[in-house]
XYZ file of C-alpha atoms in Angstrom:
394
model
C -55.483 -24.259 -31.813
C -53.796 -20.777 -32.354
C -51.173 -19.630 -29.708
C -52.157 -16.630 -27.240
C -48.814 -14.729 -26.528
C -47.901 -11.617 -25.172
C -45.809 -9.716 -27.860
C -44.623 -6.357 -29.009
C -45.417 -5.173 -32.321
C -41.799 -5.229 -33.659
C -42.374 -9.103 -31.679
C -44.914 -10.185 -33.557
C -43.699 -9.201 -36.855
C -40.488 -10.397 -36.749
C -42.566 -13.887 -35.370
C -44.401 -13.571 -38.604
C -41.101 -13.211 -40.206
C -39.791 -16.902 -38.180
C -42.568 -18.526 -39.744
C -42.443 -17.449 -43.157
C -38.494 -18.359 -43.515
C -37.909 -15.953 -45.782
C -34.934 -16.313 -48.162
C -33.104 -12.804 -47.335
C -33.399 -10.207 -45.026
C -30.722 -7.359 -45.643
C -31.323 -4.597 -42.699
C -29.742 -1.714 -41.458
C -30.777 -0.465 -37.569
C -33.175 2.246 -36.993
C -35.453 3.495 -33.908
C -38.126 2.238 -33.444
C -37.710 -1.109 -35.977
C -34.435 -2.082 -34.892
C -35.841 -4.945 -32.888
C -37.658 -6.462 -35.724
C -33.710 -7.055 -37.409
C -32.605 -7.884 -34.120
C -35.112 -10.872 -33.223
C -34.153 -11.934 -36.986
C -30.790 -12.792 -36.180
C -31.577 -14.444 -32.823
C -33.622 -16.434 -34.979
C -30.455 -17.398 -37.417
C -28.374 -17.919 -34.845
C -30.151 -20.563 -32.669
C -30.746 -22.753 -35.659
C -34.595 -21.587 -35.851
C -34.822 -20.552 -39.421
C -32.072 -20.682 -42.336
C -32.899 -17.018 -43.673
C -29.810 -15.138 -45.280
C -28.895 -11.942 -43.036
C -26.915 -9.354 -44.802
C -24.906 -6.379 -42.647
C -25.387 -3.505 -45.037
C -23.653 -0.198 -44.507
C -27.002 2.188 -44.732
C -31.134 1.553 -45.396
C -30.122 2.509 -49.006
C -27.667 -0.412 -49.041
C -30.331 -2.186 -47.503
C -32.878 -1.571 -50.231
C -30.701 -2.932 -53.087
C -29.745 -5.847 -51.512
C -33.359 -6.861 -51.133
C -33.568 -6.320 -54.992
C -31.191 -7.650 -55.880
C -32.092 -10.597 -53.911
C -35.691 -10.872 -55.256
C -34.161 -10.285 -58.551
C -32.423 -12.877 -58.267
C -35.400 -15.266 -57.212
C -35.002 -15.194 -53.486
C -37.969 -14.563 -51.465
C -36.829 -10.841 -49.688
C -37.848 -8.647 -47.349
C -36.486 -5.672 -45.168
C -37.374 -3.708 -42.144
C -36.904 0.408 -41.311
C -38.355 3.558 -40.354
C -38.685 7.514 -40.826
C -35.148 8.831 -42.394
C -34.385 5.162 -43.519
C -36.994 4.579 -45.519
C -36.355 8.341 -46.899
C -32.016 7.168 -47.327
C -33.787 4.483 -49.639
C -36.202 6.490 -51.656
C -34.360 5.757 -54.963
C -34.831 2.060 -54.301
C -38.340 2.376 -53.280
C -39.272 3.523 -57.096
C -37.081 0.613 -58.458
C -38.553 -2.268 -56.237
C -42.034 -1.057 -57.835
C -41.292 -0.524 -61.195
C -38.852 -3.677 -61.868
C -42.421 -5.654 -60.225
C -40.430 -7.236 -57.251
C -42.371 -8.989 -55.025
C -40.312 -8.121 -51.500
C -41.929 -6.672 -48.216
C -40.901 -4.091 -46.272
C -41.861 -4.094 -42.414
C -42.304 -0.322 -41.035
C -42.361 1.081 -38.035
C -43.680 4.687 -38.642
C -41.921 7.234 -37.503
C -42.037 10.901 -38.417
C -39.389 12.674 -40.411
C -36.749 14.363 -39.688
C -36.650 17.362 -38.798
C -36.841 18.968 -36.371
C -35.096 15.789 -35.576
C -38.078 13.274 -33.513
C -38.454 9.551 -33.311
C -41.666 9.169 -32.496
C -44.521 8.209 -34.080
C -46.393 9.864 -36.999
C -46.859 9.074 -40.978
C -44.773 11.466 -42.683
C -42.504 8.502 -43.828
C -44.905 6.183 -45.053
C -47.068 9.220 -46.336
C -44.223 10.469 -48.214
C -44.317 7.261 -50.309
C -47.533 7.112 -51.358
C -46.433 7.434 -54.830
C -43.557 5.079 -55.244
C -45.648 2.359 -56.643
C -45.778 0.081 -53.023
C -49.105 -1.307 -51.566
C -49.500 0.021 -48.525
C -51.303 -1.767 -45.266
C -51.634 -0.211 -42.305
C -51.999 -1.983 -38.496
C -54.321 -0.805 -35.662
C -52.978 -3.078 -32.959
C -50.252 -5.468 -32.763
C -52.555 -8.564 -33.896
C -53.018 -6.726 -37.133
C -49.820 -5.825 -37.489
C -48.687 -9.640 -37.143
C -51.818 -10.461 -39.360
C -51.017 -8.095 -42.194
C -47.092 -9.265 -42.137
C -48.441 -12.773 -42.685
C -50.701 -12.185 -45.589
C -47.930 -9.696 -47.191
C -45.946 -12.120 -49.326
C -49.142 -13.916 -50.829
C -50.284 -10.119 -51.928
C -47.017 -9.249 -53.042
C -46.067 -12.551 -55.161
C -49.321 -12.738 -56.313
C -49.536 -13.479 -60.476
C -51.490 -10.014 -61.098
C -49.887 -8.269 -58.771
C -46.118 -8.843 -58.097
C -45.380 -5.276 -56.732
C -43.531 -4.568 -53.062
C -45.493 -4.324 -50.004
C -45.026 -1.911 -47.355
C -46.366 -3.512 -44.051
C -47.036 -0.232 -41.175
C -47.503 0.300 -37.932
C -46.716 3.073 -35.593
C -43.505 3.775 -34.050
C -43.363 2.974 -29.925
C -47.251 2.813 -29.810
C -47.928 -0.680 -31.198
C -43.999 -1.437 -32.039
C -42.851 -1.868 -28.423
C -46.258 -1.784 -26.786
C -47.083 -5.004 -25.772
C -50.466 -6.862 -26.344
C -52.286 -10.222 -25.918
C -52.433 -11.390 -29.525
C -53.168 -14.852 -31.052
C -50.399 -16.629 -33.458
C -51.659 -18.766 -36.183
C -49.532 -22.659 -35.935
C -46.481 -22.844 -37.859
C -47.525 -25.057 -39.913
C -50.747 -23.388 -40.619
C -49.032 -20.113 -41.891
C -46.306 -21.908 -44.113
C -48.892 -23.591 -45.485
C -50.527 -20.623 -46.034
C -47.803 -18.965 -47.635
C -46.333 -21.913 -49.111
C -43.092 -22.097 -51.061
C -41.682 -19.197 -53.040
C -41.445 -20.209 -57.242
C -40.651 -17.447 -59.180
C -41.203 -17.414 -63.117
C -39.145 -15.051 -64.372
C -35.522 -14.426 -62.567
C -31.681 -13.452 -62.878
C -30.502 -16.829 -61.785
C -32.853 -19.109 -64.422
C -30.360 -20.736 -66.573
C -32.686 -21.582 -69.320
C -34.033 -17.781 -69.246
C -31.882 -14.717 -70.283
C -33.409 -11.830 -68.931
C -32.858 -8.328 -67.980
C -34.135 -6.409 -65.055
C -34.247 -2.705 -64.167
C -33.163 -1.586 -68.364
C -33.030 1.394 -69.386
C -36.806 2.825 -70.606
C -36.914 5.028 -73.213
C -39.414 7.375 -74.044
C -41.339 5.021 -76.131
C -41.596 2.263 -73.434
C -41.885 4.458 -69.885
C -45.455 5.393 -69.973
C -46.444 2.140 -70.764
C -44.464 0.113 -67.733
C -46.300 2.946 -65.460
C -49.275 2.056 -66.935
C -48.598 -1.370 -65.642
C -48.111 -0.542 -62.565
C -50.927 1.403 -62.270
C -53.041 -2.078 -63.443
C -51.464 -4.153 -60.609
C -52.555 -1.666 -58.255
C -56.624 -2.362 -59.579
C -55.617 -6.260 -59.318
C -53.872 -5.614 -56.047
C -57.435 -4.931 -54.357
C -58.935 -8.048 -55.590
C -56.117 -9.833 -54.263
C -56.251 -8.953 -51.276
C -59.477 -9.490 -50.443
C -59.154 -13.230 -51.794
C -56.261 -13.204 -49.645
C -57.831 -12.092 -46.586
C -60.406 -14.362 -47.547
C -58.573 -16.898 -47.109
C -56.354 -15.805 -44.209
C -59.858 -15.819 -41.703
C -60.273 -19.621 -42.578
C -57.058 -20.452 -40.449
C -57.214 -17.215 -38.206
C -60.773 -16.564 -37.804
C -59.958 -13.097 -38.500
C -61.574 -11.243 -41.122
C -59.538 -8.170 -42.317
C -61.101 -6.139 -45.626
C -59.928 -2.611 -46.463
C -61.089 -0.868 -44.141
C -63.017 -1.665 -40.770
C -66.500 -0.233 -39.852
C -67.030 0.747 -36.560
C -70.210 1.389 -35.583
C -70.760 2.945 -39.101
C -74.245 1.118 -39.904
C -76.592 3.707 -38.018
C -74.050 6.401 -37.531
C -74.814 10.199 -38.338
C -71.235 11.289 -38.254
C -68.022 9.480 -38.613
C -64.000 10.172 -38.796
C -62.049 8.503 -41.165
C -58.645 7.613 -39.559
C -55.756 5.236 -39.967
C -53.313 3.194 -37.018
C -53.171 2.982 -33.698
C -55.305 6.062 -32.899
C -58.192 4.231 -34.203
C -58.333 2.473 -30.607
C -58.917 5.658 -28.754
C -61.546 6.766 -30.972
C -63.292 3.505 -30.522
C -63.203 4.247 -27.177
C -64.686 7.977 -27.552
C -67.488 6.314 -30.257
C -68.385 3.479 -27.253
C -68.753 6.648 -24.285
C -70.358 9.255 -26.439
C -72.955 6.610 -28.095
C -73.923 5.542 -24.241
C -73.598 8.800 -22.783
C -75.968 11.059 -25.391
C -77.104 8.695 -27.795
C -75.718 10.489 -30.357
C -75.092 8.014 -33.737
C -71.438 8.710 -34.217
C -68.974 5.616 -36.361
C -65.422 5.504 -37.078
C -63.750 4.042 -40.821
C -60.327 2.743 -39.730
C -58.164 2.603 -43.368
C -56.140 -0.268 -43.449
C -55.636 -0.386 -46.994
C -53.793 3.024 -48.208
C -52.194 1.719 -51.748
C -54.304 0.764 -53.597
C -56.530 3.651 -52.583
C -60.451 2.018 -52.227
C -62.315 5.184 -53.416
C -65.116 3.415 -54.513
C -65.531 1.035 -51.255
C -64.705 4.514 -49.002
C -67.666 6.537 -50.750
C -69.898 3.693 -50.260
C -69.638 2.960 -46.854
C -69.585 6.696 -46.275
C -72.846 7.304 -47.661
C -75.250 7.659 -45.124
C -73.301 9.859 -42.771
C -74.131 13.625 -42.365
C -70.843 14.565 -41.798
C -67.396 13.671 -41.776
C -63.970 14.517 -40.499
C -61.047 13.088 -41.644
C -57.724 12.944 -39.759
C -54.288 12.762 -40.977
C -50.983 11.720 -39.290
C -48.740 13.245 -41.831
C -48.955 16.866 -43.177
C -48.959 17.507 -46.536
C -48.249 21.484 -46.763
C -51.148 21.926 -49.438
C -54.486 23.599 -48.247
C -56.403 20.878 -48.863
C -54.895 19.504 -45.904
C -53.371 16.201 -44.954
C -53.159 12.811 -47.963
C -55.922 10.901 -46.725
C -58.267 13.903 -46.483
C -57.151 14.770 -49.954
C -58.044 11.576 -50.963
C -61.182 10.866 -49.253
C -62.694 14.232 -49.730
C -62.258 13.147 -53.697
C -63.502 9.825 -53.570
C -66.770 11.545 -52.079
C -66.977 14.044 -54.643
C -66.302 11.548 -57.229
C -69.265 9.615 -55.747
C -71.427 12.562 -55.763
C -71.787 13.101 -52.479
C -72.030 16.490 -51.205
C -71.373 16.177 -47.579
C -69.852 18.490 -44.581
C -66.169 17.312 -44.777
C -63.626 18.289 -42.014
C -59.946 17.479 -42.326
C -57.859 17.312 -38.821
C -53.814 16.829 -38.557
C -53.255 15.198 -35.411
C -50.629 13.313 -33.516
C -47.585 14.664 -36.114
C -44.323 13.594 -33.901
C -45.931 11.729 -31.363
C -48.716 14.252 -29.749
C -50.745 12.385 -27.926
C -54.315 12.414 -28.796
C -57.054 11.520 -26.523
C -60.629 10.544 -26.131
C -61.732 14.241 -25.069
C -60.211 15.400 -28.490
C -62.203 12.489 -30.619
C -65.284 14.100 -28.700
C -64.583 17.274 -29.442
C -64.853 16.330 -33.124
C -67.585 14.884 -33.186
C -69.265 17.798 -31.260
C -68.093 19.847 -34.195
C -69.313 17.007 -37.197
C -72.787 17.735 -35.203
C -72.513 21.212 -35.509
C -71.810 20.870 -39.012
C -74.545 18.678 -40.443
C -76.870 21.079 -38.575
C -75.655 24.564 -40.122
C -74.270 23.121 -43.348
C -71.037 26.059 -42.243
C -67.708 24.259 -41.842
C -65.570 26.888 -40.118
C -62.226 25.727 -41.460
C -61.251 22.532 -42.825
C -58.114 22.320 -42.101
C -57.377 22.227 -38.324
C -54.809 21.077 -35.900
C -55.668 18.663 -32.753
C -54.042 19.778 -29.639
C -52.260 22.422 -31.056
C -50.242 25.099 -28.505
C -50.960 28.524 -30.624
């Protein structure tokens, strides 16, 4: 029987976090995942869970310990946000490379500056490269859902790479929401016991991690990488897969909203999603007008193929980013959408929006708006400018 509570998002992870009783959390505070530390150590200290919490001096401190940790066959994770996942940027690139499974939860926040500390994706964005799989939440029930299913992804045999588990800053971090909890015993059964192979501490094993790569050897771990990415998206959908048997949730790469008939659709990613579900719901009883949303959850590894597929029968599509990307092919996930299409072969009307970049709000008149202009679009085959700001003050 699952458990209906009434939790944050920074809540329900760190809940996620109680269940799991994970070997080592090393953390370092920072608005708006502070909490998610904080809960932690309330856990530790009433006896709930025997985790290892380490007081680090900065998020790059923070970083290394949770290496060095997994290194050493621990089971790690760590939580931060905007400038402190940017103060551990180094580490980032070493979790990935040196194939350590550890999680990091994130609470999105945009970058500084002009200094803000509200939510947008410049920080996660900014990573995109570094080698992590990257999952992103909607609501608070994903975000708790995605946490859960992180360290089966991460430790996975043809995977083993970090995870970065997201969700935005304020909106779903300290928002709270009815959400469901799967039974303790249900999720450490689902995420069992941590047994590494390969690890620092393995007396009969002498190993090195993190050597020095020279020329002949570099391409070839990035190669590597690159081939636990492809597994990574088998993964997890077999993880997923199995995560719905226990929490009757199904969770994929992406989510389809109203895509099956639709004529025009926006491709979008977090907590925004909502509101646009809410525009797609008035303008489809209002004017009849066919219009679908494609909520990303799955960033890294990129679905290209899946994206251009369910894409297909649209007319028209606008894509909005979080995160600006100072190239004029706009934002990263219209970058990256706009190829997959074109990779597909499929010439369509293609908009990219920046929206909601240190916290603007953005609203169901807005999503409207866009979808008034996809119309336009598909009916004069002119795109005006493909790279626009929402809600802009010129």
């Amino acid at each position: 029987m699952a458990i209906r509570e009434r939790l944050s998002g920074n809540e329900a992870v760190a809940y996620a976090i109680k269940q799991i009783n994970p070997d080592v959390m090393p953390a370092f505070p920072i608005t708006p995942s502070t909490e998610i530390p904080q809960y932690v150590a309330s856990y530790i200290a009433n006896g709930e869970i025997d985790t290892e919490f380490i007081h680090v001096e900065s998020e790059h401190s923070s970083m290394s310990a949770t290496i060095g940790a997994s290194a050493a066959g621990a089971r790690a994770l760590t939580a931060t946000s905007s400038c402190g996942l940017a103060l551990m940027w180094e580490e980032l690139y070493v979790a990935a490379s040196n194939r350590l499974p550890v999680v990091l939860a994130l609470v999105n926040r945009a970058l500084s500056g002009p200094i803000n500390i509200n939510a947008d994706h410049s920080d996660s964005m900014g990573a995109r490269d570094s080698g992590w799989i990257q999952i992103y939440a909607e609501s608070n029930q994903e975000a708790y859902d995605n946490f859960v299913q992180s360290f089966r992804i991460a430790e996975h045999k043809d995977v083993k790479l970090p995870v970065m588990i997201c969700q935005d800053g304020f909106i779903t971090s300290h928002g709270v929401e009815n959400i469901e909890l799967v039974e303790d015993d249900l999720v450490k059964g689902f995420v069992g016991e941590y047994e590494p192979e390969h690890y620092l501490l393995n007396a009969n094993e002498a190993m090195a991690v993190g050597p020095y790569a020279v020329s002949n050897y570099y391409m070839e771990s990035k190669r590597a990488q690159t081939e636990a990415l492809h597994n990574a998206k088998r993964v997890i959908l077999e993880i997923a897969e199995e995560y719905e048997k226990i929490s009757g949730r199904k969770y994929g790469f992406f989510e389809e909203y109203k895509l099956d008939d639709a004529d025009y659709a926006i491709v979008i990613i977090g907590s925004a999603a909502g509101t646009c579900k809410a525009a797609v719901d008035e303008i489809r009883e209002k004017t009849g007008k066919k219009v679908g949303i494609l909520k990303i959850r799955v960033f890294r590894p990129f679905p290209e193929e899946e994206i251009a597929q369910a894409l297909k029968n649209v007319k028209s599509v606008a894509i909005l980013d979080r995160s600006e990307m100072f190239a004029g092919t706009g934002g990263p996930l219209g970058a990256e959408v706009t190829a997959a299409l074109y990779r597909a072969g499929m010439f369509k009307e293609v908009v990219n929006y920046i929206y909601g970049l240190g916290g603007r709000d953005i609203t169901v008149s807005d999503f409207e708006d866009v979808y008034d202009e996809l119309a336009r679009m598909a009916q004069t085959h002119e795109v005006r400018d493909n790279y626009k700001y929402i809600g802009l003050r010129e």
